[in-house]
Coordinates of N, CA, C and O in Angstrom, one line a residue:
X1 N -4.0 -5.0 -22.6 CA -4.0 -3.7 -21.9 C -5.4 -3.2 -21.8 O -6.0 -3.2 -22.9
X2 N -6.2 -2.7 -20.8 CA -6.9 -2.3 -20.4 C -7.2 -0.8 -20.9 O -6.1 -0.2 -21.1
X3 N -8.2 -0.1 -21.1 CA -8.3 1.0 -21.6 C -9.9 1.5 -21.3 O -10.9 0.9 -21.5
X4 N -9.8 2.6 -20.8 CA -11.3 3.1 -20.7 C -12.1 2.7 -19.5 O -13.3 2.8 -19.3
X5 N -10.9 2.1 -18.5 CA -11.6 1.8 -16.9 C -11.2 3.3 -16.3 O -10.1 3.9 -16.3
X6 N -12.7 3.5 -15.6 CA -12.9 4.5 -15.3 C -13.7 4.4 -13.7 O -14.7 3.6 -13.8
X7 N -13.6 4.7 -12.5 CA -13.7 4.4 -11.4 C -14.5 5.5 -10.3 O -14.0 6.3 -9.6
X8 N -15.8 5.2 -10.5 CA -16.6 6.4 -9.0 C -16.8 5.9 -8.2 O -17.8 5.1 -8.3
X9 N -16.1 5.9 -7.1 CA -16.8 5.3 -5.6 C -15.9 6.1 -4.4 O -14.9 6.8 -4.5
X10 N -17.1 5.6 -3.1 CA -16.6 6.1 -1.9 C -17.0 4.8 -0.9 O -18.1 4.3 -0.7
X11 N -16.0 4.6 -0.5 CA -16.1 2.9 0.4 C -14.8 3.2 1.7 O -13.6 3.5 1.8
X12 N -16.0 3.0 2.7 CA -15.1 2.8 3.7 C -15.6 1.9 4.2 O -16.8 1.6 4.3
X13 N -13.8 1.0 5.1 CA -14.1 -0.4 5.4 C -13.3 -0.2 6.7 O -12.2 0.4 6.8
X14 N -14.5 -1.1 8.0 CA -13.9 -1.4 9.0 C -13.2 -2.4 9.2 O -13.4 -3.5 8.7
X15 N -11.8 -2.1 10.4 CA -11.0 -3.6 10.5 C -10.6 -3.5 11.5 O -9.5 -3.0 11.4
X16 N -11.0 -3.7 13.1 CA -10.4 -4.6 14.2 C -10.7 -2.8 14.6 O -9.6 -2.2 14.9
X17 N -11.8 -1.9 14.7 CA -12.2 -0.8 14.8 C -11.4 0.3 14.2 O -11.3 1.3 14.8
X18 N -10.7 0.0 13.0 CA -9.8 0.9 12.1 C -10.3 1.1 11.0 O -10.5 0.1 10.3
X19 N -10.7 2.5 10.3 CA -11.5 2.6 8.8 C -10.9 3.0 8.0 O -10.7 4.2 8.0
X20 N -10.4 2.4 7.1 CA -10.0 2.6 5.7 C -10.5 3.5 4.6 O -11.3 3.0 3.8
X21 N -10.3 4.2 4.6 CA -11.3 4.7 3.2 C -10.5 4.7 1.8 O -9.3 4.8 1.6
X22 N -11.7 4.6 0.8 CA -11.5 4.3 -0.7 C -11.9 5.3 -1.4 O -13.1 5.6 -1.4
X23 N -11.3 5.9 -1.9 CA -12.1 6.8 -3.0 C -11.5 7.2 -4.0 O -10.5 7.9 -4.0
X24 N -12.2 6.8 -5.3 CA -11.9 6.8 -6.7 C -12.8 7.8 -7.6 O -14.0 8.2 -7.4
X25 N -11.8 8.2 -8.5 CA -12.8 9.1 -9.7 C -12.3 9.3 -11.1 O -11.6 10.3 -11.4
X26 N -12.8 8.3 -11.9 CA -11.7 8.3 -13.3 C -11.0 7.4 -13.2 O -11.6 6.4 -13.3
X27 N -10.0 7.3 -13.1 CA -8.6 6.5 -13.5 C -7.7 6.5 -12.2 O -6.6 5.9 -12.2
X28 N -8.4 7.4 -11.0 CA -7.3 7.6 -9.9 C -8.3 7.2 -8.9 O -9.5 7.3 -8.8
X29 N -7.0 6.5 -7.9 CA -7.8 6.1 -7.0 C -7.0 6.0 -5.4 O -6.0 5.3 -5.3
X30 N -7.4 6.8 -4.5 CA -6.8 7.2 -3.2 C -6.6 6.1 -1.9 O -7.8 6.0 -1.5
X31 N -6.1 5.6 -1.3 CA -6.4 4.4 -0.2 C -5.9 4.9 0.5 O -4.7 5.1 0.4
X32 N -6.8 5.9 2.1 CA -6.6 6.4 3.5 C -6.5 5.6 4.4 O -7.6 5.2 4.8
X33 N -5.0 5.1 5.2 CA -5.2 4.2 6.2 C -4.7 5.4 7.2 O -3.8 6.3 7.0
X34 N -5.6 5.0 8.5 CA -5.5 6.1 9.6 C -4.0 6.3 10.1 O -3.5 7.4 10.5
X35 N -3.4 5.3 10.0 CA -2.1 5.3 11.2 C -1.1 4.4 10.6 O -1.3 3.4 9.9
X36 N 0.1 4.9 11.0 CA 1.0 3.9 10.8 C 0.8 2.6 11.4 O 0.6 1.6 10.6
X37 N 0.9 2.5 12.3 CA 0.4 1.3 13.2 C -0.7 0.5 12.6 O -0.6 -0.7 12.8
X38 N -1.7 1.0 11.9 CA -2.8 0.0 11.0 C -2.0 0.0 9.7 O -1.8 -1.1 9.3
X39 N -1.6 0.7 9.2 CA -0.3 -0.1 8.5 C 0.6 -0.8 8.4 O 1.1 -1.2 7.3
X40 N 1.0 -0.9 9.5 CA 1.9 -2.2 9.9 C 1.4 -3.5 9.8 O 1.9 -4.4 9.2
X41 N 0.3 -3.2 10.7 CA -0.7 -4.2 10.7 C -1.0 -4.9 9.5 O -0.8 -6.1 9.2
X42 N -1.7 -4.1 8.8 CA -2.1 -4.6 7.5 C -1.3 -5.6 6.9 O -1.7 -6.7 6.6
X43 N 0.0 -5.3 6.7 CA 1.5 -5.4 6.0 C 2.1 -6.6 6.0 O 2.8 -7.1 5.1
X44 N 1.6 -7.1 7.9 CA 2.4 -7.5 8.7 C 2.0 -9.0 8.1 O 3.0 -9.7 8.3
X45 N 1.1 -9.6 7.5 CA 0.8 -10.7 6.6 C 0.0 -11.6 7.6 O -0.4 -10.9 8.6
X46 N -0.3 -12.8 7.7 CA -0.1 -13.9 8.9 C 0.9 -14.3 9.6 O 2.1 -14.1 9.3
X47 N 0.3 -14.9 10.8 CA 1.6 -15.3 11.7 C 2.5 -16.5 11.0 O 1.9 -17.4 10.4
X48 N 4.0 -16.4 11.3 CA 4.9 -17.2 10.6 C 4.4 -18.5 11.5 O 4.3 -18.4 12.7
X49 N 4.3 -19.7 10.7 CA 4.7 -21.0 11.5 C 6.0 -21.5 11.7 O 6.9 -21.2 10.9
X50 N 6.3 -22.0 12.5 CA 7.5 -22.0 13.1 C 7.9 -23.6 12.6 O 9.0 -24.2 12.5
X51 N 7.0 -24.0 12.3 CA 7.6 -25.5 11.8 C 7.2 -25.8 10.2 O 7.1 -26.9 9.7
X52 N 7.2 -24.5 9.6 CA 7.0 -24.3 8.3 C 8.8 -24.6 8.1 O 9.8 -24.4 8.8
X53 N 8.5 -25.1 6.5 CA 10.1 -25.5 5.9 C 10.4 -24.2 5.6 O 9.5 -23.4 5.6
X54 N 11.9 -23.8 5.3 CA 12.5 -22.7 5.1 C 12.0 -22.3 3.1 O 12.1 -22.8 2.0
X55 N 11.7 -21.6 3.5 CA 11.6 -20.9 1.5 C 13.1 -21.3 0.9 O 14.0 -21.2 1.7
X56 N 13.3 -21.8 -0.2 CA 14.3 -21.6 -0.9 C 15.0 -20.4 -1.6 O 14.3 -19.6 -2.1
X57 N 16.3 -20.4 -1.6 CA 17.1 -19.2 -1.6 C 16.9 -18.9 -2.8 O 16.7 -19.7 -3.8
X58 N 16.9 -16.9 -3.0 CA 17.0 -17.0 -4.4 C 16.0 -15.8 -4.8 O 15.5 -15.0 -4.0
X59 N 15.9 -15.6 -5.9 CA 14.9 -14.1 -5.6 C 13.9 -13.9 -5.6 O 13.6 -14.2 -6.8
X60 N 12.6 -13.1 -4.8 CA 11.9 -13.0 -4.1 C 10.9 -11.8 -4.9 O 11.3 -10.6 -5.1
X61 N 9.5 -12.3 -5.2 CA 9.3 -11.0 -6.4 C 8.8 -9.7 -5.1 O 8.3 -9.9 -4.0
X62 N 9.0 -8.6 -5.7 CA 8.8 -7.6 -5.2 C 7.0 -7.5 -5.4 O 6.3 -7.5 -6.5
X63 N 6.6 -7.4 -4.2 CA 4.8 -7.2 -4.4 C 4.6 -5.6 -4.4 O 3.4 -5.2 -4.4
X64 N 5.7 -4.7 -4.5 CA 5.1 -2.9 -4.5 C 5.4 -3.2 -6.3 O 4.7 -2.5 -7.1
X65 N 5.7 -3.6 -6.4 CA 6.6 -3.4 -7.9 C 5.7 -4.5 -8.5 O 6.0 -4.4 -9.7
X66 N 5.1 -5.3 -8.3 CA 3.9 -6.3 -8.8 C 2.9 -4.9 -9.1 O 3.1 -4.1 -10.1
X67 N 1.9 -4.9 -8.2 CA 1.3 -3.8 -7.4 C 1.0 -2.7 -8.9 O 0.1 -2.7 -9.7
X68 N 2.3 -1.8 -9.0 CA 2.8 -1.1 -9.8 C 2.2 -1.5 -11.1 O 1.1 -1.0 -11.4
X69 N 2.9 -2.4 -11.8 CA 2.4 -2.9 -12.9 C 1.0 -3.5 -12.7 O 0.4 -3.4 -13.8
X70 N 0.3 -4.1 -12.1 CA -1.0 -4.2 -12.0 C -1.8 -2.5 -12.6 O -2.4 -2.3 -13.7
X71 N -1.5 -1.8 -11.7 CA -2.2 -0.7 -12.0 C -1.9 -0.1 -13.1 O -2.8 0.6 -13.5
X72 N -0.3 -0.2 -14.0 CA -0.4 0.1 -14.9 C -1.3 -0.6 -16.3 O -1.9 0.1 -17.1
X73 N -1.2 -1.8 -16.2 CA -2.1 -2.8 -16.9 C -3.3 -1.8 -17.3 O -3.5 -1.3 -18.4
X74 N -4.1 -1.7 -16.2 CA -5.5 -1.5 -15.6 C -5.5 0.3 -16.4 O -6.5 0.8 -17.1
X75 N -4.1 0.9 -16.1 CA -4.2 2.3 -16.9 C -4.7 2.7 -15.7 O -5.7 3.5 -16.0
X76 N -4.5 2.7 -14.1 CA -4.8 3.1 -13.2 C -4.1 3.7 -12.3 O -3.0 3.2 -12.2
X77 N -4.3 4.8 -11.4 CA -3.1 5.4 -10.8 C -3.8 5.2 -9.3 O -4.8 5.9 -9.0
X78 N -3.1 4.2 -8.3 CA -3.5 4.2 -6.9 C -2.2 4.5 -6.1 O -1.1 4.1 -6.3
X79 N -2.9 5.7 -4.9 CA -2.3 6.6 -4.7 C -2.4 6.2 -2.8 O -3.5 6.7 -2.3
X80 N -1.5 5.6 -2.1 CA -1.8 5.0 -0.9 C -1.4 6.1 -0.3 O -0.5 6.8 -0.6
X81 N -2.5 6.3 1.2 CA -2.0 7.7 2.2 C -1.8 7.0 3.6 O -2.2 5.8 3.7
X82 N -1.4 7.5 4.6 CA -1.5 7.2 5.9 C -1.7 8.7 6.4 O -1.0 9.7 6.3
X83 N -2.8 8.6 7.0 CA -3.0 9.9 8.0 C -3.0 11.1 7.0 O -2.3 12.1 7.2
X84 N -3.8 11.0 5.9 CA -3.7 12.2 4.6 C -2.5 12.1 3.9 O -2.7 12.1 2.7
X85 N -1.6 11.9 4.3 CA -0.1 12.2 3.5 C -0.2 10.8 3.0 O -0.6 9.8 3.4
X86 N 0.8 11.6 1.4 CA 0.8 10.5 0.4 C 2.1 9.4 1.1 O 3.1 9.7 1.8
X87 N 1.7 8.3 0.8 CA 2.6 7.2 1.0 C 3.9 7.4 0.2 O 5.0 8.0 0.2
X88 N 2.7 6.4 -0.9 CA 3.5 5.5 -2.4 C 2.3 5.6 -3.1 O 1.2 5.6 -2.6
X89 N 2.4 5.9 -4.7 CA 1.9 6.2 -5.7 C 2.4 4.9 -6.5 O 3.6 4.5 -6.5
X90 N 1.5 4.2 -7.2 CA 1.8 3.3 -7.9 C 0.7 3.7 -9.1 O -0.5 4.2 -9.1
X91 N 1.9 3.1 -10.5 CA 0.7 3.0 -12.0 C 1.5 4.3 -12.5 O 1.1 4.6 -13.7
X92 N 2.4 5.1 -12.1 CA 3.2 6.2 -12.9 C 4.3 5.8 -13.1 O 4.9 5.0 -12.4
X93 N 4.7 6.3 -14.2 CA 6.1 6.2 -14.2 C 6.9 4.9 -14.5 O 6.5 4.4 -15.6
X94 N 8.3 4.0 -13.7 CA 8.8 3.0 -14.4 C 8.4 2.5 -12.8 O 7.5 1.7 -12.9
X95 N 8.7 2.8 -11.5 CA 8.2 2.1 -10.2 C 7.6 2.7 -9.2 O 7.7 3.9 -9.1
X96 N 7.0 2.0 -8.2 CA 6.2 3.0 -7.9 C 6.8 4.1 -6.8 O 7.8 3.7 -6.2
X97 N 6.6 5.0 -6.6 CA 7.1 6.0 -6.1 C 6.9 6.3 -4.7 O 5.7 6.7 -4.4
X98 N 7.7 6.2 -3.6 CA 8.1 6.2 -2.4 C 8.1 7.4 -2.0 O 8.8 8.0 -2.8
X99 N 7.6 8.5 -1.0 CA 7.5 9.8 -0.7 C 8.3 9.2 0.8 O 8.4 8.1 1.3
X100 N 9.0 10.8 1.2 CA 9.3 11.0 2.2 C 8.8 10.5 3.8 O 9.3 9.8 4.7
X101 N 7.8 11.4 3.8 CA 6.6 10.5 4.7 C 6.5 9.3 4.8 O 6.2 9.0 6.0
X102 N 6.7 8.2 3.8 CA 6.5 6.5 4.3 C 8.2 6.7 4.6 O 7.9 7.2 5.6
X103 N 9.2 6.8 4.6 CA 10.4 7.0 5.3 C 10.7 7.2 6.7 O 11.3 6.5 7.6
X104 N 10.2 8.3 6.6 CA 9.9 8.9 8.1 C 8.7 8.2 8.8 O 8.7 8.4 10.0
X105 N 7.6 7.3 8.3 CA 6.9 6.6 8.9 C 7.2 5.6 9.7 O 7.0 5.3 10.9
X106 N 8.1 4.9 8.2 CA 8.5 3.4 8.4 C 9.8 3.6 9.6 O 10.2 2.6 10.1
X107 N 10.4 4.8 9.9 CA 12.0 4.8 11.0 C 10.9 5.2 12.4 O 11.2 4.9 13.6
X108 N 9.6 5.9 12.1 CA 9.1 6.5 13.4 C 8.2 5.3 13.9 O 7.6 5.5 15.0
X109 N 8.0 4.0 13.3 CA 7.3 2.9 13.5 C 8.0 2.0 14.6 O 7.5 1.3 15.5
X110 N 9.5 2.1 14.4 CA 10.3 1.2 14.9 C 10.5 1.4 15.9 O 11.1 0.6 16.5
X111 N 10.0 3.1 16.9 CA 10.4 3.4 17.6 C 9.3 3.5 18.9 O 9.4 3.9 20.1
X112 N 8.4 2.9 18.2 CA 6.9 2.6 18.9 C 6.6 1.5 19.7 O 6.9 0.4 19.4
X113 N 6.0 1.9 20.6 CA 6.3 0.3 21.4 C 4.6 0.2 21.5 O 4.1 -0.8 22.0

């Protein structure tokens, strides 16, 4: 277990003219993505190959809940936003924590063309 990581920075990063920003101080640490839509994006992984073999059935680890315990390890609290408002807060608690807002993001995404 990690103890005594402590974190100052201000980093913003361009992607396909979308800027992310980073910003840490102490033990917490904030991730500003502008839009839902560059969240999607992000999310959305690589393109599936189509002549890729089928994954085998069975269970499938959770990467928010990886994620989570990463940051707890680390004794770190990263606190993901879209457009200011908090997402998901991961590194508190037993998992990481889901706000309203990514709710209402993730049903107002689908409706987006």
């Amino acid at each position: 277990m990690a103890s005594g990581l402590e974190i100052d920075a201000r980093l913003t990063v361009t992607i396909e003219g979308d800027e992310l920003q980073l910003a840490a101080s102490g033990t917490y640490l904030i991730l500003n993505v502008p839009s839902q839509r560059v969240l999607d994006k992000l999310t959305s992984g690589p393109p599936k190959d189509p002549n890729a073999p089928p994954r085998p059935p069975g269970p499938k680890p959770d990467p928010l809940q990886q994620l989570h315990e990463l940051a707890k390890r680390l004794g770190l609290v990263l606190e993901l936003r879209v457009n200011g408002k908090t997402y998901v807060t991961f590194g508190q608690g037993k998992r990481p924590s889901i706000t309203f807002h990514a709710v209402l993001g993730k049903i107002g995404s689908f409706f987006r063309s």
